[in-house]
CSV table of C-alpha atoms in Angstrom, one decimal:
chain,number,residue,atom,x,y,z
M,9,MET,CA,0.0,0.0,0.0
M,10,THR,CA,1.1,3.5,-0.5
M,11,ILE,CA,0.3,6.8,1.2
M,12,THR,CA,1.3,9.8,-1.0
M,13,GLN,CA,2.5,13.1,0.2
M,14,GLY,CA,-0.2,15.6,1.0
M,15,THR,CA,-2.8,12.9,1.3
M,16,HIS,CA,-3.8,12.1,4.9
M,17,ARG,CA,-7.2,10.4,4.4
M,18,LEU,CA,-5.6,7.5,6.4
M,19,ALA,CA,-5.9,9.4,9.6
M,20,LEU,CA,-9.6,10.0,9.0
M,21,LEU,CA,-12.6,7.7,9.0
M,22,MET,CA,-12.6,5.5,5.9
M,23,ALA,CA,-9.7,7.5,4.6
M,24,ALA,CA,-6.5,6.3,3.2
M,25,VAL,CA,-5.1,6.6,-0.3
M,26,LEU,CA,-3.7,3.2,0.4
M,27,ALA,CA,-3.3,2.6,4.1
M,28,ALA,CA,-4.8,-0.3,5.9
M,29,GLY,CA,-6.6,0.1,9.2
M,30,CYS,CA,-8.3,-2.1,11.7
M,31,GLY,CA,-11.0,-2.3,14.3
M,32,GLY,CA,-10.5,-2.8,18.0
M,33,ASP,CA,-11.4,-5.9,20.0
M,34,GLY,CA,-14.0,-4.2,22.1
M,35,LYS,CA,-11.5,-2.7,24.7
M,36,SER,CA,-11.8,1.1,24.3
M,37,SER,CA,-8.4,1.6,25.7
M,38,GLU,CA,-6.8,-0.4,22.9
M,39,ARG,CA,-8.8,1.1,20.0
M,40,SER,CA,-6.3,4.1,19.8
M,41,LEU,CA,-3.5,1.6,18.7
M,42,ASN,CA,-4.8,1.8,15.2
M,43,VAL,CA,-7.5,4.0,13.9
M,44,ASP,CA,-8.6,3.2,10.3
M,45,GLY,CA,-5.2,2.0,9.4
M,46,ASP,CA,-3.0,4.6,11.1
M,47,PRO,CA,-1.0,2.8,13.7
M,48,LEU,CA,0.0,4.6,16.9
M,49,LEU,CA,3.6,3.6,16.7
M,50,ALA,CA,4.2,4.5,20.3
M,51,SER,CA,6.6,1.8,21.3
M,52,LEU,CA,9.3,2.1,18.6
M,53,GLN,CA,13.0,1.7,19.2
M,54,PRO,CA,16.0,1.0,17.0
M,55,TYR,CA,16.5,-2.7,16.4
M,56,LEU,CA,20.3,-2.1,16.8
M,57,SER,CA,21.0,-0.1,20.0
M,58,SER,CA,24.2,1.1,18.3
M,59,SER,CA,22.4,2.5,15.3
M,60,GLN,CA,23.8,5.8,14.3
M,61,TYR,CA,20.3,6.8,13.0
M,62,GLY,CA,18.4,6.0,16.1
M,63,LEU,CA,16.7,9.2,17.1
M,64,ALA,CA,16.5,10.6,13.6
M,65,ALA,CA,14.9,7.4,12.4
M,66,GLU,CA,12.4,7.4,15.3
M,67,ASP,CA,11.4,11.0,14.6
M,68,CYS,CA,11.1,10.4,10.8
M,69,ALA,CA,9.0,7.2,11.2
M,70,VAL,CA,6.1,9.2,12.9
M,71,ILE,CA,6.5,12.6,11.4
M,72,TYR,CA,3.7,12.1,8.9
M,73,LYS,CA,1.2,12.2,11.8
M,74,GLN,CA,2.0,15.9,12.1
M,75,ARG,CA,1.5,16.3,8.3
M,76,GLN,CA,5.3,16.9,8.0
M,77,SER,CA,8.0,15.2,6.1
M,78,CYS,CA,11.5,14.0,7.0
M,79,GLN,CA,14.2,16.6,6.3
M,80,LEU,CA,17.2,15.2,4.3
M,81,GLN,CA,19.6,17.1,6.5
M,82,ASP,CA,18.4,14.9,9.4
M,83,ILE,CA,18.1,11.5,7.6
M,84,ALA,CA,18.6,10.7,3.9
M,85,PRO,CA,17.6,7.5,2.0
M,86,LEU,CA,20.1,4.6,2.3
M,87,GLY,CA,21.1,5.0,-1.4
M,88,TYR,CA,21.9,8.6,-1.0
M,89,ASP,CA,24.4,7.8,1.9
M,90,ILE,CA,25.7,4.6,0.4
M,91,GLN,CA,26.7,4.6,-3.3
M,92,GLY,CA,27.6,0.9,-3.6
M,93,ASP,CA,25.7,-2.3,-2.9
M,94,LEU,CA,23.7,-2.4,0.3
M,95,THR,CA,24.4,-5.1,3.0
M,96,PRO,CA,21.9,-6.5,5.5
M,97,ASP,CA,23.8,-4.6,8.2
M,98,ASP,CA,23.1,-1.3,6.3
M,99,ILE,CA,19.3,-2.2,6.3
M,100,ALA,CA,19.4,-3.2,10.0
M,101,GLN,CA,20.7,0.3,10.8
M,102,ARG,CA,17.4,1.8,9.7
M,103,LEU,CA,15.2,-0.8,11.3
M,104,LEU,CA,12.7,0.3,14.1
M,105,VAL,CA,10.7,-2.3,16.1
M,106,SER,CA,8.2,-2.5,18.8
M,107,HIS,CA,9.5,-5.9,19.8
M,108,GLY,CA,13.0,-7.3,19.3
M,109,TRP,CA,11.8,-10.7,17.9
M,110,MET,CA,10.2,-8.9,15.0
M,111,GLY,CA,13.6,-7.5,13.9
M,112,ASP,CA,15.2,-11.0,14.5
M,113,SER,CA,12.6,-12.7,12.2
M,114,PHE,CA,12.8,-9.9,9.6
M,115,MET,CA,16.6,-9.9,9.4
M,116,ASP,CA,16.7,-13.7,9.2
M,117,VAL,CA,15.0,-13.4,5.9
M,118,VAL,CA,16.7,-10.2,4.7
M,119,ARG,CA,20.1,-11.9,5.1
M,120,ASP,CA,19.2,-14.4,2.5
M,121,LEU,CA,17.9,-11.9,-0.1
M,122,PRO,CA,19.7,-11.6,-3.4
M,123,GLN,CA,21.9,-8.6,-3.8
M,124,ASP,CA,19.6,-6.9,-6.3
M,125,VAL,CA,16.7,-7.1,-3.8
M,126,LEU,CA,18.8,-5.7,-1.0
M,127,ASN,CA,19.6,-2.8,-3.3
M,128,LEU,CA,15.9,-2.1,-3.6
M,129,PHE,CA,16.0,-0.7,0.0
M,130,LYS,CA,18.1,2.2,-1.3
M,131,PRO,CA,15.1,4.7,-1.5
M,132,LEU,CA,14.2,4.1,2.1
M,133,ASN,CA,14.8,6.2,5.2
M,134,VAL,CA,13.2,3.8,7.7
M,135,ILE,CA,11.8,0.3,8.0
M,136,VAL,CA,9.2,0.0,10.7
M,137,LEU,CA,7.9,-3.2,12.4
M,138,SER,CA,5.2,-2.6,15.0
M,139,LEU,CA,2.6,-4.6,16.8
M,140,ASP,CA,-0.2,-2.3,15.6
M,141,ILE,CA,0.5,-2.1,11.8
M,142,ARG,CA,-2.2,-3.7,9.7
M,143,PRO,CA,-1.7,-4.1,6.9
M,144,SER,CA,1.6,-2.9,5.5
M,145,PHE,CA,2.2,0.4,3.7
M,146,TYR,CA,4.7,2.8,2.2
M,147,HIS,CA,4.6,6.6,3.0
M,148,THR,CA,6.2,9.2,0.8
M,149,ASP,CA,6.4,11.7,3.7
M,150,THR,CA,8.9,9.4,5.5
M,151,ALA,CA,10.2,7.3,2.6
M,152,GLY,CA,9.5,4.4,4.9
M,153,ILE,CA,7.9,1.0,4.7
M,154,TYR,CA,5.7,-0.2,7.6
M,155,ILE,CA,5.4,-3.9,7.9
M,156,ASP,CA,2.5,-5.9,9.3
M,157,PRO,CA,4.0,-8.3,12.0
M,158,ARG,CA,1.7,-11.0,10.9
M,159,TYR,CA,4.3,-11.7,8.3
M,160,LEU,CA,6.9,-12.3,11.0
M,161,TRP,CA,5.6,-14.3,13.9
M,162,ARG,CA,7.1,-17.7,14.6
M,163,ASN,CA,5.2,-19.1,17.6
M,164,GLN,CA,2.2,-18.4,19.8
M,165,ALA,CA,4.0,-16.1,22.2
M,166,GLU,CA,5.1,-13.8,19.3
M,167,TRP,CA,1.5,-14.0,17.8
M,168,ASN,CA,0.2,-12.9,21.2
M,169,ASP,CA,2.4,-9.7,21.0
M,170,ILE,CA,0.5,-8.6,17.9
M,171,TYR,CA,-2.5,-6.3,18.3
M,172,GLN,CA,-5.4,-8.4,17.1
M,173,GLN,CA,-7.4,-6.3,14.6
M,174,GLN,CA,-9.1,-6.6,11.3
M,175,ASP,CA,-8.1,-4.8,8.2
M,176,TYR,CA,-10.4,-1.8,8.2
M,177,ARG,CA,-11.2,-2.3,4.5
M,178,SER,CA,-12.5,-5.9,5.2
M,179,GLY,CA,-16.2,-4.8,4.9
M,180,PHE,CA,-15.9,-2.6,1.8
M,181,ALA,CA,-16.7,-5.5,-0.6
M,182,ASP,CA,-19.9,-6.5,1.2
M,183,VAL,CA,-21.9,-4.2,-1.0
M,184,LEU,CA,-20.5,-5.7,-4.2
M,185,PRO,CA,-21.6,-9.0,-5.8
M,186,PHE,CA,-18.2,-10.4,-6.2
M,187,LEU,CA,-14.9,-11.0,-4.4
M,188,ALA,CA,-11.4,-10.6,-6.1
M,189,LEU,CA,-9.0,-13.2,-4.9
M,190,GLN,CA,-5.3,-13.9,-5.7
M,191,ARG,CA,-2.7,-16.4,-4.6
M,192,TYR,CA,0.7,-17.7,-5.6
M,193,VAL,CA,1.1,-21.3,-6.5
M,194,TYR,CA,3.7,-23.7,-7.9
M,195,SER,CA,2.9,-25.2,-11.3
M,196,ASN,CA,1.1,-28.1,-9.7
M,197,GLY,CA,-1.2,-25.9,-7.7
M,198,ASP,CA,0.6,-26.2,-4.4
M,199,TYR,CA,0.8,-23.0,-2.3
M,200,VAL,CA,4.0,-21.0,-2.3
M,201,THR,CA,3.2,-18.9,0.8
M,202,TYR,CA,1.9,-19.9,4.2
M,203,SER,CA,-1.0,-18.5,6.0
M,204,ASN,CA,-0.2,-15.5,8.3
M,205,THR,CA,-3.0,-16.4,10.6
M,206,PHE,CA,-2.2,-18.3,13.8
M,207,ASP,CA,-4.1,-21.6,14.2
M,208,GLU,CA,-3.4,-23.8,17.2
M,209,TYR,CA,-4.0,-27.0,15.1
M,210,ASP,CA,-2.5,-26.3,11.7
M,211,ASN,CA,-0.4,-23.2,11.9
M,212,TYR,CA,0.9,-22.7,15.4
M,213,TRP,CA,4.6,-22.1,14.6
M,214,ARG,CA,6.6,-21.2,11.5
M,215,SER,CA,10.2,-21.7,10.5
M,216,LYS,CA,12.2,-19.1,8.6
M,217,SER,CA,11.6,-21.2,5.4
M,218,GLU,CA,7.8,-20.9,6.0
M,219,ILE,CA,7.9,-17.1,6.7
M,220,ALA,CA,10.3,-16.3,3.8
M,221,PRO,CA,8.0,-16.6,0.7
M,222,GLY,CA,5.2,-14.5,2.2
M,223,LEU,CA,7.6,-11.9,3.6
M,224,PHE,CA,9.4,-11.8,0.2
M,225,ASN,CA,6.0,-11.3,-1.5
M,226,LEU,CA,5.2,-8.4,0.8
M,227,LEU,CA,8.7,-6.8,0.7
M,228,VAL,CA,9.0,-6.6,-3.1
M,229,HIS,CA,5.5,-5.0,-3.2
M,230,GLU,CA,6.4,-2.3,-0.7
M,231,LEU,CA,9.9,-1.8,-2.2
M,232,ALA,CA,8.2,-1.4,-5.6
M,233,HIS,CA,6.4,1.6,-4.1
M,234,ALA,CA,9.7,3.0,-2.8
M,235,ASN,CA,11.5,2.6,-6.1
M,236,ASP,CA,8.4,3.9,-8.1
M,237,PHE,CA,8.2,7.2,-6.2
M,238,LEU,CA,12.0,7.5,-5.9
M,239,PRO,CA,13.5,5.7,-8.8
M,240,PRO,CA,17.2,4.6,-8.6
M,241,ASP,CA,18.5,7.2,-11.0
M,242,GLN,CA,17.0,10.0,-8.9
M,243,LEU,CA,18.8,9.3,-5.6
M,244,SER,CA,21.9,11.2,-6.6
M,245,VAL,CA,20.1,14.4,-7.5
M,246,LEU,CA,18.0,14.9,-4.3
M,247,ASP,CA,17.8,18.4,-2.8
M,248,VAL,CA,19.4,18.0,0.6
M,249,SER,CA,18.0,21.4,1.7
M,250,THR,CA,14.4,20.2,1.9
M,251,SER,CA,12.3,17.2,2.8
M,252,ILE,CA,12.0,13.8,1.2
M,253,GLY,CA,8.3,14.4,0.6
M,254,LYS,CA,9.0,17.5,-1.4
M,255,ASN,CA,11.8,15.8,-3.3
M,256,ILE,CA,9.4,13.0,-4.3
M,257,LYS,CA,6.7,15.4,-5.3
M,258,GLN,CA,9.2,17.4,-7.5
M,259,ILE,CA,10.2,14.3,-9.5
M,260,LYS,CA,6.6,13.1,-10.3
M,261,GLY,CA,7.4,13.1,-14.0
M,262,ASN,CA,10.0,10.5,-13.3
M,263,TRP,CA,7.8,8.2,-11.3
M,264,ILE,CA,7.7,4.7,-12.8
M,265,GLN,CA,3.9,4.8,-12.7
M,266,THR,CA,4.0,7.9,-14.8
M,267,SER,CA,6.0,6.1,-17.5
M,268,LEU,CA,3.7,3.1,-17.2
M,269,GLN,CA,0.6,5.2,-17.7
M,270,GLN,CA,2.1,6.9,-20.7
M,271,ALA,CA,3.2,3.7,-22.4
M,272,HIS,CA,0.6,1.1,-21.4
M,273,ALA,CA,-2.4,2.7,-19.6
M,274,LEU,CA,-5.1,0.4,-18.2
M,275,SER,CA,-8.3,0.8,-20.1
M,276,ALA,CA,-11.1,-0.9,-18.1
M,277,ASP,CA,-12.7,2.2,-16.4
M,278,SER,CA,-15.4,0.0,-15.0
M,279,LEU,CA,-12.9,-1.9,-13.0
M,280,GLN,CA,-11.3,1.3,-11.7
M,281,LEU,CA,-14.7,2.4,-10.3
M,282,MET,CA,-15.2,-1.0,-8.7
M,283,ALA,CA,-11.7,-0.9,-7.2
M,284,GLU,CA,-12.4,2.5,-5.6
M,285,SER,CA,-15.4,0.9,-3.8
M,286,TYR,CA,-13.7,-2.5,-3.0
M,287,PHE,CA,-10.4,-1.0,-1.6
M,288,GLY,CA,-11.4,2.6,-0.8
M,289,GLY,CA,-14.9,2.3,0.5
M,290,ALA,CA,-16.4,4.7,-2.1
M,291,SER,CA,-20.1,4.4,-3.0
M,292,ALA,CA,-20.6,2.1,-5.9
M,293,SER,CA,-22.8,3.8,-8.6
M,294,THR,CA,-22.9,0.5,-10.5
M,295,THR,CA,-22.2,-3.1,-9.9
M,296,MET,CA,-20.7,-6.0,-11.9
M,297,SER,CA,-21.1,-9.7,-11.6
M,298,PRO,CA,-18.0,-11.9,-11.2
M,299,GLU,CA,-18.4,-12.9,-14.9
M,300,GLN,CA,-18.6,-9.3,-16.0
M,301,ALA,CA,-15.6,-8.3,-13.9
M,302,GLY,CA,-13.5,-11.1,-15.4
M,303,SER,CA,-14.6,-10.2,-19.0
M,304,ALA,CA,-13.3,-6.6,-18.4
M,305,PHE,CA,-10.2,-7.7,-16.7
M,306,GLU,CA,-8.9,-10.5,-18.9
M,307,PRO,CA,-8.1,-8.5,-22.1
M,308,ASP,CA,-6.6,-5.5,-20.1
M,309,GLY,CA,-3.1,-5.3,-18.7
M,310,GLY,CA,-3.5,-5.5,-14.9
M,311,ALA,CA,-1.7,-8.2,-13.0
M,312,ASP,CA,-4.3,-8.0,-10.3
M,313,PHE,CA,-7.6,-6.2,-9.5
M,314,TYR,CA,-5.8,-4.2,-6.9
M,315,GLY,CA,-3.8,-2.5,-9.7
M,316,TYR,CA,-6.9,-0.7,-10.7
M,317,TYR,CA,-7.1,1.2,-7.4
M,318,THR,CA,-4.1,3.5,-8.0
M,319,GLY,CA,-1.2,3.8,-10.4
M,320,ALA,CA,1.1,2.9,-7.5
M,321,GLU,CA,-0.6,-0.3,-6.9
M,322,ASP,CA,-0.6,-1.1,-10.6
M,323,VAL,CA,3.2,-0.9,-10.5
M,324,ALA,CA,3.6,-2.9,-7.3
M,325,MET,CA,1.3,-5.8,-8.4
M,326,LEU,CA,3.2,-6.1,-11.7
M,327,PHE,CA,6.6,-6.2,-10.0
M,328,GLU,CA,5.4,-8.5,-7.3
M,329,ALA,CA,4.2,-11.0,-9.9
M,330,TYR,CA,7.5,-10.9,-11.7
M,331,MET,CA,9.6,-11.3,-8.6
M,332,MET,CA,7.6,-14.2,-7.3
M,333,TRP,CA,8.0,-15.9,-10.6
M,334,ARG,CA,11.8,-15.2,-10.6
M,335,GLU,CA,12.5,-16.1,-7.0
M,336,TYR,CA,10.0,-19.0,-6.4
M,337,GLU,CA,9.1,-20.0,-9.9
M,338,ALA,CA,5.6,-19.2,-8.8
M,339,VAL,CA,2.5,-18.3,-10.9
M,340,SER,CA,-0.4,-16.2,-9.8
M,341,ASP,CA,-4.0,-17.3,-9.6
M,342,VAL,CA,-6.5,-14.5,-9.9
M,343,ALA,CA,-10.3,-14.8,-9.8
M,344,PHE,CA,-13.5,-13.0,-9.4
M,345,THR,CA,-15.9,-15.2,-7.3
M,346,SER,CA,-19.4,-14.9,-6.0
M,347,SER,CA,-19.9,-13.2,-2.7
M,348,PRO,CA,-20.7,-15.5,0.2
M,349,LYS,CA,-24.4,-16.2,0.8
M,350,VAL,CA,-24.1,-17.3,4.4
M,351,GLU,CA,-22.3,-15.9,7.4
M,352,ASN,CA,-20.2,-19.0,8.2
M,353,TYR,CA,-18.9,-19.9,4.8
M,354,SER,CA,-15.9,-21.9,3.5
M,355,CYS,CA,-13.5,-21.0,0.6
M,356,ASP,CA,-15.4,-23.3,-1.7
M,357,ASP,CA,-18.6,-21.4,-1.2
M,358,LEU,CA,-16.8,-18.6,-3.2
M,359,ILE,CA,-17.7,-19.8,-6.7
M,360,ILE,CA,-15.5,-18.7,-9.6
M,361,GLY,CA,-17.2,-16.6,-12.3
M,362,TRP,CA,-13.8,-16.0,-14.0
M,363,GLY,CA,-10.4,-17.1,-13.1
M,364,GLN,CA,-6.9,-17.4,-14.6
M,365,ARG,CA,-3.6,-19.1,-13.6
M,366,ASN,CA,-0.3,-17.6,-14.7
M,367,ARG,CA,-1.7,-14.1,-15.1
M,368,LEU,CA,1.7,-12.7,-15.7
M,369,ALA,CA,1.9,-14.5,-19.0
M,370,GLN,CA,-1.2,-12.8,-20.4
M,371,LYS,CA,-0.1,-10.9,-23.5
M,372,GLU,CA,-1.4,-7.6,-22.4
M,373,VAL,CA,0.4,-8.0,-19.0
M,374,VAL,CA,3.9,-9.0,-20.3
M,375,PRO,CA,5.0,-5.5,-21.7
M,376,ARG,CA,3.7,-3.7,-18.7
M,377,ALA,CA,5.4,-6.0,-16.2
M,378,ARG,CA,8.6,-5.8,-18.2
M,379,LEU,CA,8.6,-2.0,-18.3
M,380,VAL,CA,8.1,-1.9,-14.5
M,381,SER,CA,10.6,-4.6,-13.6
M,382,GLU,CA,13.4,-3.3,-15.8
M,383,SER,CA,12.9,0.2,-14.4
M,384,ILE,CA,13.1,-1.0,-10.8
M,385,LEU,CA,15.8,-3.5,-11.2
M,386,GLN,CA,17.8,-1.5,-13.7
M,387,GLN,CA,18.3,-4.7,-15.7
M,388,ASP,CA,17.6,-6.0,-19.2
M,389,LEU,CA,14.9,-8.7,-18.7
M,390,SER,CA,14.1,-9.5,-22.3
M,391,ALA,CA,15.1,-13.1,-22.0
M,392,GLU,CA,13.1,-13.6,-18.8
M,393,PHE,CA,10.0,-12.1,-20.3
M,394,ALA,CA,10.3,-14.1,-23.5
M,395,SER,CA,10.2,-17.2,-21.2
M,396,ILE,CA,7.2,-15.8,-19.3
M,397,ALA,CA,5.3,-15.0,-22.5
M,398,SER,CA,5.8,-18.5,-23.9
M,399,SER,CA,4.4,-20.2,-20.9
M,400,MET,CA,0.7,-19.0,-21.5
M,401,PRO,CA,-2.0,-18.4,-18.9
M,402,VAL,CA,-4.6,-21.1,-18.2
M,403,ASP,CA,-8.3,-20.6,-17.2
M,404,LEU,CA,-9.4,-21.7,-13.8
M,405,PRO,CA,-12.5,-23.8,-14.1
M,406,TYR,CA,-15.8,-21.8,-14.1
M,407,GLY,CA,-18.2,-22.8,-11.3
M,408,TYR,CA,-15.5,-24.3,-9.1
M,409,GLY,CA,-15.0,-23.3,-5.5
M,410,TRP,CA,-11.9,-21.1,-4.9
M,411,CYS,CA,-10.0,-23.8,-3.0
M,412,GLN,CA,-11.3,-26.6,-5.2
M,413,ALA,CA,-9.8,-24.9,-8.2
M,414,ARG,CA,-6.3,-24.7,-6.8
M,415,THR,CA,-5.4,-28.3,-7.9
M,416,ALA,CA,-7.9,-28.6,-10.7
M,417,VAL,CA,-5.5,-27.0,-13.3
M,418,MET,CA,-2.4,-29.0,-14.0
M,419,SER,CA,-0.8,-27.8,-17.2
M,420,ALA,CA,2.6,-28.8,-18.6
M,421,ARG,CA,2.6,-25.5,-20.5
M,422,PHE,CA,4.2,-23.8,-17.5
M,423,GLU,CA,5.5,-26.9,-15.6
M,424,ARG,CA,9.0,-25.8,-14.5
M,425,PHE,CA,9.3,-28.1,-11.5
M,426,ASN,CA,7.1,-29.8,-8.8
M,427,ARG,CA,6.8,-29.0,-5.1
M,428,GLN,CA,5.1,-30.5,-2.2
M,429,ALA,CA,2.3,-28.4,-0.6
M,430,PRO,CA,3.6,-26.7,2.5
M,431,VAL,CA,0.4,-27.0,4.4
M,432,ALA,CA,-3.1,-28.3,3.7
M,433,ASP,CA,-5.9,-26.1,2.9
M,434,ASN,CA,-7.7,-24.7,6.0
M,435,SER,CA,-10.6,-22.4,6.7
M,436,GLN,CA,-8.2,-19.5,7.6
M,437,ARG,CA,-6.1,-19.4,4.4
M,438,TYR,CA,-8.5,-17.7,2.0
M,439,LEU,CA,-8.8,-14.7,4.4
M,440,ASP,CA,-5.1,-14.0,3.6
M,441,GLU,CA,-6.0,-13.8,0.0
M,442,MET,CA,-8.9,-11.4,0.1
M,443,LEU,CA,-7.1,-8.0,0.6
M,444,ARG,CA,-3.8,-6.8,-0.7
M,445,HIS,CA,-1.0,-5.0,1.0
């Protein structure tokens, strides 16, 4: 998610350009921890007690709450201070946490990231891990990413440290006749990522290998925002006399989303209207069935329905899909399903009106994802995208339940290797697939 400079709807009721909020658990004293997606962030401390950026990072992380932006003379993005490759230790210097275990879990994964992914942290001032963030977001006034700790917990004690709250957008889709779902799977349909919801029977502890795919998925999404608003070639020309927010605003013509819009704009206006309601809570002046939504989506260039919400999310979803393919050989399932008819429903009560596996290979998506990925990574990816384009998307079966369809499509056309399913389907998992970062 992104929150752009000068837009503070996040701090107001049903207001966020792209922030995620949550409700309380009935205890009035706790509701202030997160109001409509704006976490309180009252318990932050540097992950490294020796961090040279400690106080400056703490001040920067929360300055957006005063509708101000971090001054470059106080703290500058990692890539402004460091010209060469970043190391995990460089990243840890900018890490703020509410609990030390969050930083431990985060850094366990970061230390295994490829060098070009480590370098994607260059546009950041701060990385924030706090008990009350839900879900994650990037903010242009701080040049910071704020990570939902549900992507980090390893056992029940750590889960209990997390403020239990719902995503404040979770009811927005109730007025619409469809749900938009997405998941990453291996070519045989097995899940790539694990559920982030604690379950005492099926998901009560997680190893680093189980945390890594989901956290990677989240990180490349939020880092896409950071590199979109502050592209790699702009780091060396920042105006150190002013704020990071003002710098980002001044280079709007160089944002990657601007280039994408100019070269390959999305054309399904009806889906943009639906996305404003689905993710932003706007009143829906019209509705679409799952079949109608899929009919508009399939021939357009979005990697995911979330990409129709803002240009920033369009960029992030395209990059996320490419990076999951690159790092995990994963393909994306996307679908528009029926809305549930009963209160206590299962994932197979969500009936597919339109769905597709390997969406990244859709011919209208390929050039858009390539433009975004090459711009962010500063690499020639022609060979990679030739391989993606040759793999071809496959329809998910109409009329199947969302979970039932996961293993119903087995195609050699994008069979790269086989994996064992990390965990069995459970009633919690589809909840992780309903709303994006």
